[in-house]
Structure formats: structure tokens, C-alpha cells
């Protein structure tokens, strides 16, 4: 019962469903949120990642690498962004950086201590550093990036104990969809050349 409170009761928007989820878990049934051993520990991770995938699709439609990101505080989307490097001729126009800037501006503070950043691709070194510098509480990403990932693949910047802040990490949320979106984009790009 206590575990169900931690898993679902943390979010007031889902509190009404808490009793049903608790009962379902005790009976071994799969509820709307699934079992406590689901790969996504928070009920809204897949929901928010789907929104990030929608933003990534928008980036792809504009000729950008399909990466979408959003900043969530208390289950509310504070900022959304997608890659804009080509559109803005901006070498730091990554979805994560843009979303962090928008969130800081909206909240009127640079410390995003209660925020979760959702992004479709594991952040690069620049974006991982931005997460640490912004004091983001939690990062949820979709696909791993074996060539430039700085969260778990190549480096572990966001959890490095030598830095003044560490970010909680949840990787692999809707990873299959995020990976396919990227593969499809680059497959199409190669076929056009």
C-alpha cells in the first residue's frame, strides 16, 4: 500500500485513481498505470515523453534532427522546445537548452530545482552540463546516444559526484519510438541526397 502511494499518490492529479490502483495491485491486476514494477516509475513519464516525441516530429518536418524536449514542474508543462540549429543557425540550438531557457524565463529563476526535463534523445555534453548548471532535479530521456550521450553512454556528467549538483536519471522511456523516429529521419535524409 505504501508503495502505491509513492508511485501514484505523489501526483495530486492522479489521486482520484489511487484507490483503484492500490486495489488493482493487491489483486494483481493491471490498472491504467500498470504494476509497481513497470519500467516507468512515474505514471506520467510515458505521457510527457509522447509529447516530446510530438515536438521531435515537428522538428523533423522543418528539416531539423528530431529531438524534442519539455520541462515539467508539478506535473505541469512549463516549457517546450525542439531542435532549431538549422533554422536559427545556432550551434547551441538543442531542444534541451532552448527548453531550459524558456522554463527559467517563465519561472523567473535560473535554478530549476523542482523540474523534470523530458527529452527524446540522451543529452550531449553541452546539454548535460546545462542540466547540472540549471540544478534540474530529474532527467527522463528516450533513446540512448552511443556517439554523443553524456548521461550514461559515453560520459556520466549529470551524476558525477565531483560536480556541485547531480541529476536523477530515468533513461529508455519510449526508447523504441524515439530511436525509430531518428532512424527514419536519417534514412529519409540519405535517400534524398
Tab-separated table of C-alpha atoms in Angstrom:
chain	number	residue	atom	x	y	z
A	1	UNK	CA	0.000	0.000	0.000
A	2	UNK	CA	2.814	2.445	0.859
A	3	UNK	CA	4.498	1.714	-2.461
A	4	UNK	CA	1.320	2.650	-4.312
A	5	UNK	CA	1.328	5.980	-2.510
A	6	UNK	CA	4.892	6.612	-3.645
A	7	UNK	CA	4.122	5.536	-7.198
A	8	UNK	CA	0.795	7.221	-7.832
A	9	UNK	CA	-0.128	9.303	-4.812
A	10	UNK	CA	2.779	11.705	-5.439
A	11	UNK	CA	0.759	13.356	-8.168
A	12	UNK	CA	-2.406	15.076	-6.971
A	13	UNK	CA	-3.907	14.863	-10.459
A	14	UNK	CA	-3.949	11.099	-10.143
A	15	UNK	CA	-5.071	10.962	-6.523
A	16	UNK	CA	-8.634	10.092	-7.504
A	17	UNK	CA	-7.325	6.925	-9.173
A	18	UNK	CA	-5.108	5.988	-6.229
A	19	UNK	CA	-7.642	3.756	-4.511
A	20	UNK	CA	-8.360	1.815	-7.701
A	21	UNK	CA	-4.662	1.405	-8.477
A	22	UNK	CA	-3.994	0.165	-4.944
A	23	UNK	CA	-6.834	-2.324	-5.179
A	24	UNK	CA	-5.693	-3.483	-8.630
A	25	UNK	CA	-2.143	-4.003	-7.418
A	26	UNK	CA	-3.300	-6.030	-4.430
A	27	UNK	CA	-5.364	-8.209	-6.760
A	28	UNK	CA	-2.515	-8.499	-9.281
A	29	UNK	CA	-4.496	-6.699	-11.965
A	30	UNK	CA	-3.069	-4.238	-14.462
A	31	UNK	CA	-4.583	-0.799	-13.986
A	32	UNK	CA	-4.297	2.318	-16.138
A	33	UNK	CA	-0.850	2.900	-14.602
A	34	UNK	CA	0.297	-0.719	-14.664
A	35	UNK	CA	2.099	-2.631	-11.947
A	36	UNK	CA	4.582	-1.225	-9.472
A	37	UNK	CA	7.421	-2.957	-11.308
A	38	UNK	CA	6.655	-1.184	-14.593
A	39	UNK	CA	9.746	0.178	-16.373
A	40	UNK	CA	8.424	3.742	-15.910
A	41	UNK	CA	8.342	4.541	-12.191
A	42	UNK	CA	6.133	7.617	-12.524
A	43	UNK	CA	2.744	7.325	-14.240
A	44	UNK	CA	3.249	10.447	-16.313
A	45	UNK	CA	6.690	9.673	-17.794
A	46	UNK	CA	5.330	7.956	-20.904
A	47	UNK	CA	2.679	10.679	-21.284
A	48	UNK	CA	5.225	13.500	-21.222
A	49	UNK	CA	7.663	11.582	-23.418
A	50	UNK	CA	4.919	11.189	-26.010
A	51	UNK	CA	4.581	14.979	-26.056
A	52	UNK	CA	8.363	15.257	-26.540
A	53	UNK	CA	8.085	12.813	-29.466
A	54	UNK	CA	5.384	15.041	-30.992
A	55	UNK	CA	7.740	18.023	-30.698
A	56	UNK	CA	10.522	15.981	-32.304
A	57	UNK	CA	8.209	15.158	-35.223
A	58	UNK	CA	7.629	18.877	-35.676
A	59	UNK	CA	11.394	19.432	-35.799
A	60	UNK	CA	11.737	16.725	-38.457
A	61	UNK	CA	9.019	18.334	-40.559
A	62	UNK	CA	11.128	21.522	-40.553
A	63	UNK	CA	14.311	19.693	-41.556
A	64	UNK	CA	15.802	19.574	-38.067
A	65	UNK	CA	17.132	16.468	-36.343
A	66	UNK	CA	14.049	15.163	-34.496
A	67	UNK	CA	14.733	15.877	-30.851
A	68	UNK	CA	12.001	17.281	-28.635
A	69	UNK	CA	12.200	18.390	-25.006
A	70	UNK	CA	9.929	19.746	-22.318
A	71	UNK	CA	10.302	20.947	-18.764
A	72	UNK	CA	7.696	19.813	-16.249
A	73	UNK	CA	7.153	21.148	-12.737
A	74	UNK	CA	4.482	19.593	-10.510
A	75	UNK	CA	3.021	17.693	-13.451
A	76	UNK	CA	2.601	20.914	-15.487
A	77	UNK	CA	4.458	21.602	-18.713
A	78	UNK	CA	6.404	24.834	-18.175
A	79	UNK	CA	8.330	24.917	-21.459
A	80	UNK	CA	8.561	23.009	-24.735
A	81	UNK	CA	11.165	23.045	-27.490
A	82	UNK	CA	12.652	21.121	-30.369
A	83	UNK	CA	15.994	21.325	-32.143
A	84	UNK	CA	16.479	24.627	-34.015
A	85	UNK	CA	20.145	24.518	-35.044
A	86	UNK	CA	19.445	24.745	-38.772
A	87	UNK	CA	16.501	27.113	-38.538
A	88	UNK	CA	18.258	29.623	-36.285
A	89	UNK	CA	21.843	28.989	-37.470
A	90	UNK	CA	22.609	28.364	-33.806
A	91	UNK	CA	25.283	25.850	-32.743
A	92	UNK	CA	23.703	25.588	-29.276
A	93	UNK	CA	20.121	25.366	-30.561
A	94	UNK	CA	19.488	21.990	-28.970
A	95	UNK	CA	15.999	21.207	-27.703
A	96	UNK	CA	17.186	20.825	-24.108
A	97	UNK	CA	18.948	24.198	-23.960
A	98	UNK	CA	16.002	26.015	-25.528
A	99	UNK	CA	13.531	24.327	-23.157
A	100	UNK	CA	15.689	25.191	-20.122
A	101	UNK	CA	15.932	28.833	-21.207
A	102	UNK	CA	12.164	29.073	-21.702
A	103	UNK	CA	11.484	27.432	-18.335
A	104	UNK	CA	13.902	29.741	-16.497
A	105	UNK	CA	12.343	32.751	-18.161
A	106	UNK	CA	8.804	31.630	-17.349
A	107	UNK	CA	9.625	30.784	-13.727
A	108	UNK	CA	11.803	33.904	-13.361
A	109	UNK	CA	14.682	31.946	-11.885
A	110	UNK	CA	17.666	30.057	-13.282
A	111	UNK	CA	17.593	27.325	-10.649
A	112	UNK	CA	15.112	24.711	-11.852
A	113	UNK	CA	15.394	22.588	-8.691
A	114	UNK	CA	11.894	21.120	-8.857
A	115	UNK	CA	11.892	20.481	-12.598
A	116	UNK	CA	11.989	17.347	-14.709
A	117	UNK	CA	13.322	17.579	-18.247
A	118	UNK	CA	11.915	15.099	-20.769
A	119	UNK	CA	13.907	14.659	-23.985
A	120	UNK	CA	13.691	12.103	-26.770
A	121	UNK	CA	17.476	11.560	-27.070
A	122	UNK	CA	20.135	11.210	-24.381
A	123	UNK	CA	21.697	14.666	-23.899
A	124	UNK	CA	25.106	15.582	-25.318
A	125	UNK	CA	27.907	17.005	-23.107
A	126	UNK	CA	26.706	20.590	-23.608
A	127	UNK	CA	23.109	19.777	-22.644
A	128	UNK	CA	24.116	17.514	-19.750
A	129	UNK	CA	26.214	20.389	-18.395
A	130	UNK	CA	23.268	22.750	-18.789
A	131	UNK	CA	21.091	20.360	-16.747
A	132	UNK	CA	23.644	20.372	-13.927
A	133	UNK	CA	24.074	24.149	-14.065
A	134	UNK	CA	20.298	24.700	-14.019
A	135	UNK	CA	20.009	22.372	-10.991
A	136	UNK	CA	17.341	20.276	-12.737
A	137	UNK	CA	16.021	17.655	-10.328
A	138	UNK	CA	15.322	14.860	-12.788
A	139	UNK	CA	16.023	13.884	-16.401
A	140	UNK	CA	13.895	11.453	-18.394
A	141	UNK	CA	15.167	10.532	-21.833
A	142	UNK	CA	14.100	8.182	-24.591
A	143	UNK	CA	16.823	6.802	-26.863
A	144	UNK	CA	20.424	6.355	-25.790
A	145	UNK	CA	23.088	8.090	-27.887
A	146	UNK	CA	26.166	5.871	-28.234
A	147	UNK	CA	28.032	8.547	-30.253
A	148	UNK	CA	27.438	11.649	-28.102
A	149	UNK	CA	25.457	10.663	-24.990
A	150	UNK	CA	26.825	12.340	-21.886
A	151	UNK	CA	24.395	10.956	-19.308
A	152	UNK	CA	25.122	7.224	-19.409
A	153	UNK	CA	26.552	6.188	-22.794
A	154	UNK	CA	29.930	7.970	-23.139
A	155	UNK	CA	30.065	10.147	-20.040
A	156	UNK	CA	28.126	10.483	-16.798
A	157	UNK	CA	28.145	14.251	-16.404
A	158	UNK	CA	24.747	14.505	-14.723
A	159	UNK	CA	25.687	12.101	-11.921
A	160	UNK	CA	29.367	12.990	-11.489
A	161	UNK	CA	29.926	13.406	-7.726
A	162	UNK	CA	32.737	15.913	-8.366
A	163	UNK	CA	30.186	18.453	-9.608
A	164	UNK	CA	28.055	20.629	-7.326
A	165	UNK	CA	24.758	19.018	-8.421
A	166	UNK	CA	23.615	15.586	-9.556
A	167	UNK	CA	20.504	14.890	-11.613
A	168	UNK	CA	18.257	11.857	-11.094
A	169	UNK	CA	18.126	9.836	-14.318
A	170	UNK	CA	15.470	7.681	-15.976
A	171	UNK	CA	16.508	6.506	-19.428
A	172	UNK	CA	14.788	4.357	-22.010
A	173	UNK	CA	11.261	5.784	-21.740
A	174	UNK	CA	9.605	5.125	-25.122
A	175	UNK	CA	13.120	4.429	-26.426
A	176	UNK	CA	11.902	2.271	-29.307
A	177	UNK	CA	9.691	5.060	-30.674
A	178	UNK	CA	12.406	7.689	-30.201
A	179	UNK	CA	15.039	5.525	-31.915
A	180	UNK	CA	12.742	4.758	-34.823
A	181	UNK	CA	11.925	8.444	-35.253
A	182	UNK	CA	15.638	9.266	-35.533
A	183	UNK	CA	16.391	6.305	-37.832
A	184	UNK	CA	13.504	7.240	-40.103
A	185	UNK	CA	14.660	10.862	-40.300
A	186	UNK	CA	18.232	9.954	-41.273
A	187	UNK	CA	17.068	7.213	-43.654
A	188	UNK	CA	14.925	9.786	-45.467
A	189	UNK	CA	17.726	12.346	-45.434
A	190	UNK	CA	20.158	9.861	-47.036
A	191	UNK	CA	17.623	8.866	-49.705
A	192	UNK	CA	17.122	12.493	-50.792
A	193	UNK	CA	20.847	13.133	-51.366
